[in-house]
Amino acid sequence: MTQSQTNIAQTNIAQEFQLKLDQASLDTQLVDLKNIDLSDSVVNLWVTEIKTSNKTKRFGEIKNLKVHDSYKKEFRDYVVQCINGNEHIEELKSIPTIQDNRFFFVESSSTDLSQLKTRVESGELSAITDEKELNNYNAYVIQLTFGEGDEEESVYAFRYIKGSWSVNNTSSKSLFSSMQNNQLIVAIDNSPRFQITSYIDFILYKSGVFISDIKQFEVAMNFHERLVEKKKEAITALGQSPAMIPRESEKLTSIIGEDKRMMRQLASVLDKQYYNNEIWLRKLKQAADQAGNWQLKFDVDGKILIDDNKNYVKELLTLLQNKRVKTVVDELTFDVEGELIAIEN
């Protein structure tokens, strides 16, 4: 075997191992979700208007809809059944496989779901007081809160129902009948129809989105278009940061192109903002210099340079998310998916 063939074989082995590592990380996140005890969780139901074309305010007004105690278990069960009904998980790719009984996963940083979470957790939202108000909304969210004190957490389960609450939508009207003069009379009931179903489109937990209905998720979050917008925001932010100059960051536009995975990673970079931390950036350069075999390059001023190479940019995005780690025992280096959890000494 030639040296070139050996290098290719080693690269293939490394890539295969990386894929297995990434999948193991996703499997762990699914296990964590499934292991939550939601039996005594506090139930809140929120109604909202999802604005699919508004990038700065994805959610319009958000209000609480009070749930009768007798039905809280039913709402919990909708979420639990969705979680238990999906036995597998994989990363959401450009061309996903058949959904079957699996979740598809993206990090919440590539969506605008934090907008709703922040507003809900502010404690400043009011409640629905008039049935007619329901016509103003096209989505609802079941919030299940568990844990106590600093360990309190929530699972948010989303359902997007495009247009189904409008009384002007024929499909949402109902027929009712009555007997008059010995004849059956049929009329149309135009009253507001707030429709709750047992279906869950996607779940937000910690920094991950577990998608059970890809089509619903992509429509509700205007996902592809929003990724393109976040890509532009991130490239501009990087060029205005201590990490690199605008001329270099602009190179990412064509290199990343329409690659959804790389755009999601770039959105994560934008969310974490390590690129604005000058102390962290100095440590990054020191780590790259010590490693000796990283692709990452710097100019004479310590600014990051961009190579017109997808593999180079993939490594850069991994590093700017702080997702390159070294094992404690044998000091092997790996790139990881998902959020890292620090272990206190």
Tab-separated table of C-alpha atoms in Angstrom:
chain	number	residue	atom	x	y	z
A	1	MET	CA	0.000	0.000	0.000
A	2	THR	CA	1.400	3.399	-0.995
A	3	GLN	CA	1.671	6.305	1.459
A	4	SER	CA	-1.195	8.028	-0.368
A	5	GLN	CA	-3.420	4.947	-0.006
A	6	THR	CA	-2.467	4.679	3.668
A	7	ASN	CA	-3.414	8.311	4.253
A	8	ILE	CA	-6.772	7.828	2.511
A	9	ALA	CA	-7.471	4.706	4.582
A	10	GLN	CA	-6.601	6.534	7.805
A	11	THR	CA	-8.830	9.450	6.812
A	12	ASN	CA	-11.744	7.100	6.083
A	13	ILE	CA	-11.293	5.367	9.441
A	14	ALA	CA	-11.202	8.733	11.231
A	15	GLN	CA	-14.340	9.914	9.435
A	16	GLU	CA	-16.180	6.683	10.222
A	17	PHE	CA	-15.202	6.951	13.874
A	18	GLN	CA	-16.322	10.601	13.956
A	19	LEU	CA	-19.734	9.636	12.560
A	20	LYS	CA	-20.099	6.987	15.252
A	21	LEU	CA	-19.083	9.496	17.906
A	22	ASP	CA	-21.617	12.041	16.616
A	23	GLN	CA	-24.387	9.427	16.626
A	24	ALA	CA	-23.455	8.313	20.134
A	25	SER	CA	-23.829	11.914	21.295
A	26	LEU	CA	-27.297	12.144	19.727
A	27	ASP	CA	-28.303	8.792	21.240
A	28	THR	CA	-27.264	10.088	24.658
A	29	GLN	CA	-29.435	13.182	24.245
A	30	LEU	CA	-32.418	11.013	23.316
A	31	VAL	CA	-31.821	8.808	26.361
A	32	ASP	CA	-31.696	11.937	28.552
A	33	LEU	CA	-35.022	13.102	27.125
A	34	LYS	CA	-36.638	9.704	27.612
A	35	ASN	CA	-35.377	9.420	31.193
A	36	ILE	CA	-37.168	12.559	32.390
A	37	ASP	CA	-39.924	11.785	34.879
A	38	LEU	CA	-42.796	13.983	33.719
A	39	SER	CA	-45.484	12.252	35.785
A	40	ASP	CA	-45.734	15.142	38.272
A	41	SER	CA	-44.648	17.941	35.942
A	42	VAL	CA	-46.448	21.283	36.061
A	43	VAL	CA	-48.561	21.777	32.927
A	44	ASN	CA	-48.867	25.120	31.151
A	45	LEU	CA	-50.481	25.659	27.765
A	46	TRP	CA	-49.470	28.634	25.650
A	47	VAL	CA	-51.113	29.839	22.461
A	48	THR	CA	-49.188	31.959	19.994
A	49	GLU	CA	-49.106	33.271	16.458
A	50	ILE	CA	-46.109	31.971	14.549
A	51	LYS	CA	-45.002	34.519	11.968
A	52	THR	CA	-43.206	32.408	9.407
A	53	SER	CA	-41.765	35.370	7.471
A	54	ASN	CA	-40.744	37.623	10.375
A	55	LYS	CA	-37.103	36.950	11.258
A	56	THR	CA	-36.857	39.447	14.126
A	57	LYS	CA	-40.076	38.385	15.837
A	58	ARG	CA	-40.950	34.790	14.951
A	59	PHE	CA	-43.686	34.714	17.590
A	60	GLY	CA	-46.433	37.289	17.832
A	61	GLU	CA	-48.497	37.599	20.978
A	62	ILE	CA	-48.168	34.695	23.408
A	63	LYS	CA	-50.851	34.002	26.003
A	64	ASN	CA	-51.527	31.368	28.617
A	65	LEU	CA	-54.595	29.165	28.205
A	66	LYS	CA	-55.664	27.751	31.542
A	67	VAL	CA	-55.989	23.957	31.655
A	68	HIS	CA	-58.591	22.341	33.888
A	69	ASP	CA	-57.000	20.027	36.464
A	70	SER	CA	-58.966	17.084	35.062
A	71	TYR	CA	-57.177	17.368	31.705
A	72	LYS	CA	-53.596	18.089	32.760
A	73	LYS	CA	-52.668	14.406	32.649
A	74	GLU	CA	-53.971	14.253	29.090
A	75	PHE	CA	-51.645	17.064	28.019
A	76	ARG	CA	-48.709	15.376	29.745
A	77	ASP	CA	-49.555	12.152	27.939
A	78	TYR	CA	-49.460	13.872	24.517
A	79	VAL	CA	-45.835	14.844	25.154
A	80	VAL	CA	-44.807	11.570	26.798
A	81	GLN	CA	-46.358	9.531	23.977
A	82	CYS	CA	-44.406	11.555	21.414
A	83	ILE	CA	-41.152	11.018	23.309
A	84	ASN	CA	-41.762	7.309	23.880
A	85	GLY	CA	-42.961	6.772	20.313
A	86	ASN	CA	-39.620	7.793	18.803
A	87	GLU	CA	-36.997	5.135	19.441
A	88	HIS	CA	-34.240	6.516	17.219
A	89	ILE	CA	-32.601	9.851	16.503
A	90	GLU	CA	-30.417	11.307	13.794
A	91	GLU	CA	-29.189	14.674	12.668
A	92	LEU	CA	-31.510	16.584	10.359
A	93	LYS	CA	-29.793	16.553	6.963
A	94	SER	CA	-30.603	18.178	3.633
A	95	ILE	CA	-32.313	15.006	2.414
A	96	PRO	CA	-33.534	13.123	5.502
A	97	THR	CA	-34.421	9.480	5.513
A	98	ILE	CA	-37.987	8.298	6.180
A	99	GLN	CA	-39.115	9.589	9.564
A	100	ASP	CA	-40.615	6.330	10.871
A	101	ASN	CA	-40.312	6.258	14.668
A	102	ARG	CA	-37.363	8.580	14.909
A	103	PHE	CA	-36.629	12.132	15.945
A	104	PHE	CA	-34.543	14.391	13.755
A	105	PHE	CA	-32.306	16.717	15.707
A	106	VAL	CA	-31.034	20.276	15.329
A	107	GLU	CA	-29.552	22.613	17.887
A	108	SER	CA	-32.000	25.304	18.975
A	109	SER	CA	-29.480	27.985	17.970
A	110	SER	CA	-30.424	27.350	14.327
A	111	THR	CA	-34.048	28.289	15.112
A	112	ASP	CA	-35.841	31.187	16.802
A	113	LEU	CA	-37.372	29.066	19.566
A	114	SER	CA	-35.401	30.935	22.237
A	115	GLN	CA	-37.657	33.933	21.524
A	116	LEU	CA	-40.676	32.054	22.885
A	117	LYS	CA	-38.770	30.413	25.747
A	118	THR	CA	-37.435	33.777	26.955
A	119	ARG	CA	-40.853	35.405	26.927
A	120	VAL	CA	-42.560	32.475	28.662
A	121	GLU	CA	-39.926	32.329	31.391
A	122	SER	CA	-40.145	36.089	31.996
A	123	GLY	CA	-43.387	35.514	33.914
A	124	GLU	CA	-44.920	38.598	32.319
A	125	LEU	CA	-47.415	36.997	29.919
A	126	SER	CA	-51.167	37.278	30.435
A	127	ALA	CA	-53.936	34.683	30.009
A	128	ILE	CA	-56.739	34.240	27.463
A	129	THR	CA	-59.976	35.736	28.815
A	130	ASP	CA	-62.244	35.592	25.743
A	131	GLU	CA	-62.904	32.580	23.514
A	132	LYS	CA	-62.860	34.799	20.414
A	133	GLU	CA	-59.197	35.599	21.069
A	134	LEU	CA	-58.294	32.094	19.933
A	135	ASN	CA	-58.861	33.134	16.315
A	136	ASN	CA	-55.668	35.200	16.537
A	137	TYR	CA	-53.363	32.200	16.989
A	138	ASN	CA	-52.032	29.415	14.803
A	139	ALA	CA	-49.938	27.373	17.236
A	140	TYR	CA	-49.843	26.127	20.784
A	141	VAL	CA	-47.098	24.958	23.113
A	142	ILE	CA	-47.381	22.483	25.981
A	143	GLN	CA	-44.843	23.373	28.672
A	144	LEU	CA	-44.033	20.643	31.192
A	145	THR	CA	-41.912	21.898	34.099
A	146	PHE	CA	-40.087	19.546	36.461
A	147	GLY	CA	-37.398	19.713	39.130
A	148	GLU	CA	-37.030	22.209	41.951
A	149	GLY	CA	-35.078	25.375	42.628
A	150	ASP	CA	-31.973	25.815	40.494
A	151	GLU	CA	-32.595	22.403	38.912
A	152	GLU	CA	-36.022	23.347	37.529
A	153	GLU	CA	-36.296	22.693	33.798
A	154	SER	CA	-38.984	22.649	31.125
A	155	VAL	CA	-39.830	20.623	28.050
A	156	TYR	CA	-41.674	22.615	25.366
A	157	ALA	CA	-43.828	20.653	22.908
A	158	PHE	CA	-44.995	22.562	19.813
A	159	ARG	CA	-47.973	22.116	17.510
A	160	TYR	CA	-48.401	24.362	14.458
A	161	ILE	CA	-51.869	24.364	12.862
A	162	LYS	CA	-51.820	26.623	9.843
A	163	GLY	CA	-55.140	28.429	9.464
A	164	SER	CA	-57.220	25.789	11.235
A	165	TRP	CA	-58.499	28.160	13.900
A	166	SER	CA	-59.948	30.709	11.493
A	167	VAL	CA	-63.752	30.749	11.463
A	168	ASN	CA	-63.547	31.791	7.816
A	169	ASN	CA	-61.822	28.546	6.897
A	170	THR	CA	-64.465	26.173	5.552
A	171	SER	CA	-62.565	23.111	6.684
A	172	SER	CA	-62.847	24.230	10.288
A	173	LYS	CA	-66.630	24.734	10.209
A	174	SER	CA	-68.943	22.145	11.683
A	175	LEU	CA	-72.458	21.064	10.775
A	176	PHE	CA	-75.163	20.710	13.377
A	177	SER	CA	-78.754	19.622	12.935
A	178	SER	CA	-82.129	20.122	14.567
A	179	MET	CA	-85.743	19.080	13.928
A	180	GLN	CA	-88.150	21.798	12.799
A	181	ASN	CA	-91.685	21.058	11.547
A	182	ASN	CA	-90.849	17.371	11.313
A	183	GLN	CA	-87.869	18.136	9.050
A	184	LEU	CA	-84.168	17.775	9.701
A	185	ILE	CA	-82.534	21.206	9.367
A	186	VAL	CA	-78.749	21.462	8.905
A	187	ALA	CA	-76.793	24.632	9.706
A	188	ILE	CA	-73.148	25.663	9.829
A	189	ASP	CA	-71.581	26.364	13.196
A	190	ASN	CA	-69.309	29.390	12.755
A	191	SER	CA	-68.192	29.596	16.367
A	192	PRO	CA	-64.431	29.583	17.055
A	193	ARG	CA	-62.925	26.107	17.044
A	194	PHE	CA	-59.846	25.720	19.177
A	195	GLN	CA	-58.477	22.360	18.111
A	196	ILE	CA	-56.104	20.458	20.365
A	197	THR	CA	-54.796	17.192	18.983
A	198	SER	CA	-52.555	14.484	20.362
A	199	TYR	CA	-49.890	15.259	17.734
A	200	ILE	CA	-46.624	16.998	18.606
A	201	ASP	CA	-44.530	18.513	15.790
A	202	PHE	CA	-41.303	19.129	17.688
A	203	ILE	CA	-39.935	19.391	21.209
A	204	LEU	CA	-37.492	21.911	22.655
A	205	TYR	CA	-35.393	20.584	25.536
A	206	LYS	CA	-32.266	22.330	26.759
A	207	SER	CA	-30.353	23.380	23.631
A	208	GLY	CA	-31.810	20.721	21.317
A	209	VAL	CA	-34.874	20.465	19.075
A	210	PHE	CA	-36.318	16.967	18.662
A	211	ILE	CA	-38.382	16.956	15.459
A	212	SER	CA	-41.209	14.471	15.042
A	213	ASP	CA	-42.724	16.088	11.933
A	214	ILE	CA	-40.143	17.568	9.565
A	215	LYS	CA	-42.625	19.290	7.247
A	216	GLN	CA	-44.446	21.015	10.101
A	217	PHE	CA	-41.142	22.078	11.674
A	218	GLU	CA	-39.689	23.523	8.475
A	219	VAL	CA	-42.886	25.454	7.671
A	220	ALA	CA	-43.409	26.808	11.189
A	221	MET	CA	-39.789	27.861	11.630
A	222	ASN	CA	-39.331	28.923	7.988
A	223	PHE	CA	-36.233	26.853	8.539
A	224	HIS	CA	-34.211	27.070	5.340
A	225	GLU	CA	-34.789	30.790	4.837
A	226	ARG	CA	-33.940	31.498	8.482
A	227	LEU	CA	-30.707	29.525	8.186
A	228	VAL	CA	-29.712	31.701	5.222
A	229	GLU	CA	-30.465	34.821	7.282
A	230	LYS	CA	-28.483	33.530	10.254
A	231	LYS	CA	-25.599	32.702	7.937
A	232	LYS	CA	-25.449	36.347	6.819
A	233	GLU	CA	-25.745	37.584	10.418
A	234	ALA	CA	-22.952	35.276	11.585
A	235	ILE	CA	-20.571	36.182	8.740
A	236	THR	CA	-21.099	39.889	9.421
A	237	ALA	CA	-20.616	39.388	13.177
A	238	LEU	CA	-17.395	37.399	12.657
A	239	GLY	CA	-15.982	40.135	10.410
A	240	GLN	CA	-16.707	42.751	13.062
A	241	SER	CA	-15.210	40.672	15.882
A	242	PRO	CA	-11.647	40.273	17.203
A	243	ALA	CA	-11.527	36.840	15.515
A	244	MET	CA	-11.076	37.929	11.886
A	245	ILE	CA	-11.316	40.840	9.471
A	246	PRO	CA	-14.345	41.338	7.171
A	247	ARG	CA	-12.414	40.366	4.040
A	248	GLU	CA	-11.762	36.919	5.510
A	249	SER	CA	-15.231	36.312	6.970
A	250	GLU	CA	-16.859	37.151	3.611
A	251	LYS	CA	-15.049	34.160	2.075
A	252	LEU	CA	-17.367	31.918	4.129
A	253	THR	CA	-20.346	33.010	2.004
A	254	SER	CA	-19.346	31.010	-1.059
A	255	ILE	CA	-17.523	28.190	0.746
A	256	ILE	CA	-20.526	27.296	2.934
A	257	GLY	CA	-23.002	27.984	0.144
A	258	GLU	CA	-26.332	26.176	0.761
A	259	ASP	CA	-24.832	23.457	2.974
A	260	LYS	CA	-27.493	23.197	5.718
A	261	ARG	CA	-25.253	21.370	8.173
A	262	MET	CA	-22.560	24.024	7.935
A	263	MET	CA	-25.175	26.786	8.166
A	264	ARG	CA	-26.512	25.205	11.372
A	265	GLN	CA	-22.992	25.076	12.780
A	266	LEU	CA	-22.484	28.712	11.821
A	267	ALA	CA	-25.735	29.590	13.616
A	268	SER	CA	-24.354	27.814	16.689
A	269	VAL	CA	-21.134	29.841	16.413
A	270	LEU	CA	-23.253	33.005	16.326
A	271	ASP	CA	-25.185	31.875	19.391
A	272	LYS	CA	-22.141	30.930	21.517
A	273	GLN	CA	-20.106	34.057	20.583
A	274	TYR	CA	-16.696	32.708	21.577
A	275	TYR	CA	-15.400	34.792	18.666
A	276	ASN	CA	-15.982	37.955	20.728
A	277	ASN	CA	-13.877	36.764	23.667
A	278	GLU	CA	-10.295	37.944	23.120
A	279	ILE	CA	-8.918	35.844	25.991
A	280	TRP	CA	-10.571	32.721	24.558
A	281	LEU	CA	-9.241	33.543	21.079
A	282	ARG	CA	-5.684	33.791	22.421
A	283	LYS	CA	-6.120	30.369	24.028
A	284	LEU	CA	-7.428	29.035	20.717
A	285	LYS	CA	-4.274	30.205	18.907
A	286	GLN	CA	-2.048	28.739	21.632
A	287	ALA	CA	-3.877	25.385	21.381
A	288	ALA	CA	-3.525	25.388	17.579
A	289	ASP	CA	0.204	26.182	17.817
A	290	GLN	CA	0.757	23.411	20.372
A	291	ALA	CA	-1.262	20.840	18.386
A	292	GLY	CA	0.777	21.432	15.269
A	293	ASN	CA	-1.566	19.432	13.019
A	294	TRP	CA	-4.685	21.617	12.999
A	295	GLN	CA	-5.633	23.231	9.714
A	296	LEU	CA	-6.404	26.571	11.399
A	297	LYS	CA	-4.269	29.500	10.199
A	298	PHE	CA	-3.631	32.983	11.583
A	299	ASP	CA	-2.158	36.181	10.158
A	300	VAL	CA	0.687	38.141	11.795
A	301	ASP	CA	-1.837	39.931	14.032
A	302	GLY	CA	-3.327	36.675	15.309
A	303	LYS	CA	-6.509	37.008	13.244
A	304	ILE	CA	-8.030	33.846	11.781
A	305	LEU	CA	-7.519	33.301	8.054
A	306	ILE	CA	-10.003	31.459	5.820
A	307	ASP	CA	-8.888	28.818	3.325
A	308	ASP	CA	-11.120	28.152	0.327
A	309	ASN	CA	-11.634	24.594	1.490
A	310	LYS	CA	-14.726	22.995	3.059
A	311	ASN	CA	-12.726	20.715	5.349
A	312	TYR	CA	-10.832	23.736	6.656
A	313	VAL	CA	-14.086	25.592	7.350
A	314	LYS	CA	-15.651	22.534	9.018
A	315	GLU	CA	-12.745	22.439	11.460
A	316	LEU	CA	-13.008	26.187	12.013
A	317	LEU	CA	-16.734	25.971	12.838
A	318	THR	CA	-16.081	23.086	15.248
A	319	LEU	CA	-13.379	25.075	17.028
A	320	LEU	CA	-15.461	28.259	17.215
A	321	GLN	CA	-18.194	26.223	18.925
A	322	ASN	CA	-15.574	24.959	21.413
A	323	LYS	CA	-16.382	21.369	20.473
A	324	ARG	CA	-12.908	19.892	20.116
A	325	VAL	CA	-12.062	17.843	23.203
A	326	LYS	CA	-9.255	15.635	24.495
A	327	THR	CA	-9.810	12.460	26.486
A	328	VAL	CA	-8.411	12.454	30.009
A	329	VAL	CA	-6.737	9.028	30.021
A	330	ASP	CA	-5.094	8.678	26.615
A	331	GLU	CA	-5.321	12.319	25.445
A	332	LEU	CA	-7.013	11.509	22.144
A	333	THR	CA	-8.656	14.475	20.418
A	334	PHE	CA	-12.239	14.364	19.124
A	335	ASP	CA	-14.868	16.730	17.732
A	336	VAL	CA	-18.268	16.268	19.365
A	337	GLU	CA	-21.910	17.036	18.631
A	338	GLY	CA	-24.311	18.312	21.289
A	339	GLU	CA	-23.566	20.327	24.382
A	340	LEU	CA	-20.538	19.554	26.547
A	341	ILE	CA	-21.113	19.155	30.275
A	342	ALA	CA	-18.257	20.270	32.528
A	343	ILE	CA	-17.334	17.896	35.382
A	344	GLU	CA	-16.351	19.779	38.507
A	345	ASN	CA	-13.237	18.586	40.293
